[in-house]
Amino acid sequence: MARNNRHTGPYDHGEKIPPILIKGMFGVALFALILVTYARLTDRPLDALPDAGAPVAVERQIVIDAKIDGSAKVYDTEGTQVFEFAPNEGGFVAGVWRALELKRKQAGVALDAPVRLVRFKDGRISLYDDRTGWRAELVGFGADNTAAFARLLD
């Protein structure tokens, strides 16, 4: 009697993934959907964001004027140029500006309004647009990118 090499376990029907795992994946997805729906319906605060009320070490109002080539100029509220980034060094600053620019266009806010650049006592650096409620926690983008904004506070 010839023996075939076909697996004869509990999943003989050509299934590659056990049904219990598929049900488990759908269960996890459903649980996540329920959790997010609950949070949105009850207006839960965004707990994962760093504390905006933490002690501030340095704060500065700046105006960013960036170009698509990666260059950027940064001004104070008086219109004095604070820093100029060449195309090869201002890519991150220009990228952040493009995200802010989009948010401001959606909100109908002037593009040349200042933003707040804040270094907290714990060393974290954040950028706030009080006109739209937009904020960027710059520590999440790596040391080199955070350093580009840290220069503007020194």
Short mmCIF file of C-alpha atoms in Angstrom, two decimals:
data_model
loop_
_atom_site.label_atom_id
_atom_site.label_comp_id
_atom_site.label_asym_id
_atom_site.label_seq_id
_atom_site.Cartn_x
_atom_site.Cartn_y
_atom_site.Cartn_z
CA MET A 1 0.00 0.00 0.00
CA ALA A 2 1.42 3.31 -1.13
CA ARG A 3 1.44 6.06 1.35
CA ASN A 4 0.92 9.64 0.19
CA ASN A 5 2.90 12.48 1.73
CA ARG A 6 -0.12 14.70 2.24
CA HIS A 7 -0.53 16.10 5.74
CA THR A 8 -3.44 14.42 7.49
CA GLY A 9 -3.79 16.70 10.50
CA PRO A 10 -6.93 18.49 11.68
CA TYR A 11 -6.68 21.05 8.83
CA ASP A 12 -6.87 18.85 5.74
CA HIS A 13 -9.11 21.02 3.67
CA GLY A 14 -6.41 23.06 1.94
CA GLU A 15 -6.46 25.77 4.61
CA LYS A 16 -3.15 27.47 5.27
CA ILE A 17 -4.18 29.42 8.40
CA PRO A 18 -6.10 27.74 11.20
CA PRO A 19 -9.64 29.15 11.53
CA ILE A 20 -9.09 30.02 15.19
CA LEU A 21 -6.30 32.43 14.20
CA ILE A 22 -8.47 34.11 11.57
CA LYS A 23 -11.26 34.54 14.13
CA GLY A 24 -8.71 35.94 16.58
CA MET A 25 -7.45 38.51 14.04
CA PHE A 26 -11.00 39.68 13.35
CA GLY A 27 -11.64 39.82 17.09
CA VAL A 28 -8.63 42.08 17.66
CA ALA A 29 -9.66 44.35 14.77
CA LEU A 30 -13.22 44.55 16.10
CA PHE A 31 -11.96 45.34 19.60
CA ALA A 32 -9.76 48.16 18.23
CA LEU A 33 -12.70 49.56 16.25
CA ILE A 34 -14.92 49.51 19.34
CA LEU A 35 -12.23 51.18 21.44
CA VAL A 36 -11.62 53.99 18.91
CA THR A 37 -15.36 54.52 18.43
CA TYR A 38 -15.86 54.82 22.19
CA ALA A 39 -12.99 57.32 22.48
CA ARG A 40 -14.34 59.49 19.66
CA LEU A 41 -17.96 59.43 20.86
CA THR A 42 -16.99 60.38 24.41
CA ASP A 43 -14.42 63.03 23.30
CA ARG A 44 -11.63 61.40 25.27
CA PRO A 45 -8.53 63.60 25.43
CA LEU A 46 -5.43 62.56 23.51
CA ASP A 47 -3.59 61.01 26.46
CA ALA A 48 -0.60 59.91 24.40
CA LEU A 49 0.52 63.49 23.73
CA PRO A 50 3.22 64.99 25.96
CA ASP A 51 2.04 67.48 28.56
CA ALA A 52 1.75 70.92 26.95
CA GLY A 53 1.62 72.45 30.43
CA ALA A 54 5.10 71.22 31.40
CA PRO A 55 7.61 73.85 32.61
CA VAL A 56 9.03 75.89 29.71
CA ALA A 57 12.75 76.66 29.48
CA VAL A 58 12.71 78.83 26.32
CA GLU A 59 9.95 79.99 24.00
CA ARG A 60 10.17 82.00 20.81
CA GLN A 61 7.68 83.26 18.24
CA ILE A 62 8.94 82.61 14.71
CA VAL A 63 7.73 82.97 11.14
CA ILE A 64 8.89 80.34 8.66
CA ASP A 65 9.21 80.97 4.94
CA ALA A 66 10.15 77.72 3.20
CA LYS A 67 10.58 76.70 -0.40
CA ILE A 68 9.95 73.38 -2.12
CA ASP A 69 13.72 72.95 -2.73
CA GLY A 70 14.27 72.50 1.04
CA SER A 71 15.55 75.99 1.75
CA ALA A 72 13.92 77.96 4.53
CA LYS A 73 14.22 81.35 6.17
CA VAL A 74 13.13 81.96 9.71
CA TYR A 75 12.15 85.40 11.00
CA ASP A 76 11.22 86.81 14.38
CA THR A 77 7.92 88.66 14.84
CA GLU A 78 9.66 91.97 13.99
CA GLY A 79 10.63 90.64 10.54
CA THR A 80 14.33 90.23 11.33
CA GLN A 81 15.85 87.13 9.79
CA VAL A 82 16.93 84.75 12.54
CA PHE A 83 18.31 81.90 10.45
CA GLU A 84 18.58 80.78 6.85
CA PHE A 85 18.67 77.09 5.92
CA ALA A 86 20.24 76.14 2.59
CA PRO A 87 18.41 73.58 0.43
CA ASN A 88 20.70 70.80 1.66
CA GLU A 89 20.12 71.55 5.36
CA GLY A 90 16.57 72.86 5.68
CA GLY A 91 14.58 69.93 4.32
CA PHE A 92 13.01 69.05 7.65
CA VAL A 93 12.13 72.66 8.48
CA ALA A 94 10.60 73.07 5.00
CA GLY A 95 8.68 69.80 5.42
CA VAL A 96 7.23 70.89 8.75
CA TRP A 97 6.30 74.21 7.15
CA ARG A 98 4.43 72.41 4.34
CA ALA A 99 2.40 70.44 6.90
CA LEU A 100 1.61 73.65 8.80
CA GLU A 101 0.81 75.47 5.56
CA LEU A 102 -1.74 72.81 4.61
CA LYS A 103 -3.38 73.02 8.04
CA ARG A 104 -3.53 76.83 7.81
CA LYS A 105 -5.05 76.76 4.33
CA GLN A 106 -7.72 74.36 5.56
CA ALA A 107 -8.47 76.66 8.52
CA GLY A 108 -8.33 79.88 6.47
CA VAL A 109 -5.49 81.30 8.59
CA ALA A 110 -2.80 83.68 7.29
CA LEU A 111 0.25 81.73 6.15
CA ASP A 112 2.71 84.30 7.48
CA ALA A 113 1.42 84.29 11.07
CA PRO A 114 4.01 83.34 13.71
CA VAL A 115 4.20 79.98 15.46
CA ARG A 116 5.55 79.22 18.92
CA LEU A 117 8.74 77.20 19.18
CA VAL A 118 9.09 75.87 22.73
CA ARG A 119 11.88 74.03 24.54
CA PHE A 120 10.63 72.50 27.76
CA LYS A 121 12.79 72.04 30.84
CA ASP A 122 12.98 68.30 30.10
CA GLY A 123 14.67 69.13 26.75
CA ARG A 124 11.68 68.33 24.53
CA ILE A 125 11.09 70.78 21.66
CA SER A 126 7.63 71.47 20.24
CA LEU A 127 6.15 73.74 17.59
CA TYR A 128 2.66 75.19 18.21
CA ASP A 129 0.29 77.04 15.94
CA ASP A 130 -2.18 78.68 18.30
CA ARG A 131 -4.38 79.81 15.40
CA THR A 132 -5.21 76.29 14.20
CA GLY A 133 -4.45 74.15 17.28
CA TRP A 134 -1.79 72.27 15.28
CA ARG A 135 1.32 71.10 17.08
CA ALA A 136 4.41 69.09 16.27
CA GLU A 137 6.41 67.24 18.90
CA LEU A 138 9.80 67.45 17.22
CA VAL A 139 11.53 64.86 19.40
CA GLY A 140 9.77 62.13 17.42
CA PHE A 141 11.68 63.00 14.23
CA GLY A 142 15.22 62.18 15.34
CA ALA A 143 18.11 64.10 16.82
CA ASP A 144 19.30 65.80 13.61
CA ASN A 145 15.84 67.09 12.72
CA THR A 146 15.19 68.28 16.26
CA ALA A 147 18.59 70.04 16.23
CA ALA A 148 17.50 72.06 13.19
CA PHE A 149 14.81 73.69 15.31
CA ALA A 150 16.95 73.78 18.46
CA ARG A 151 19.33 76.17 16.66
CA LEU A 152 16.51 78.67 16.45
CA LEU A 153 16.23 78.77 20.24
CA ASP A 154 19.96 79.14 20.98
#
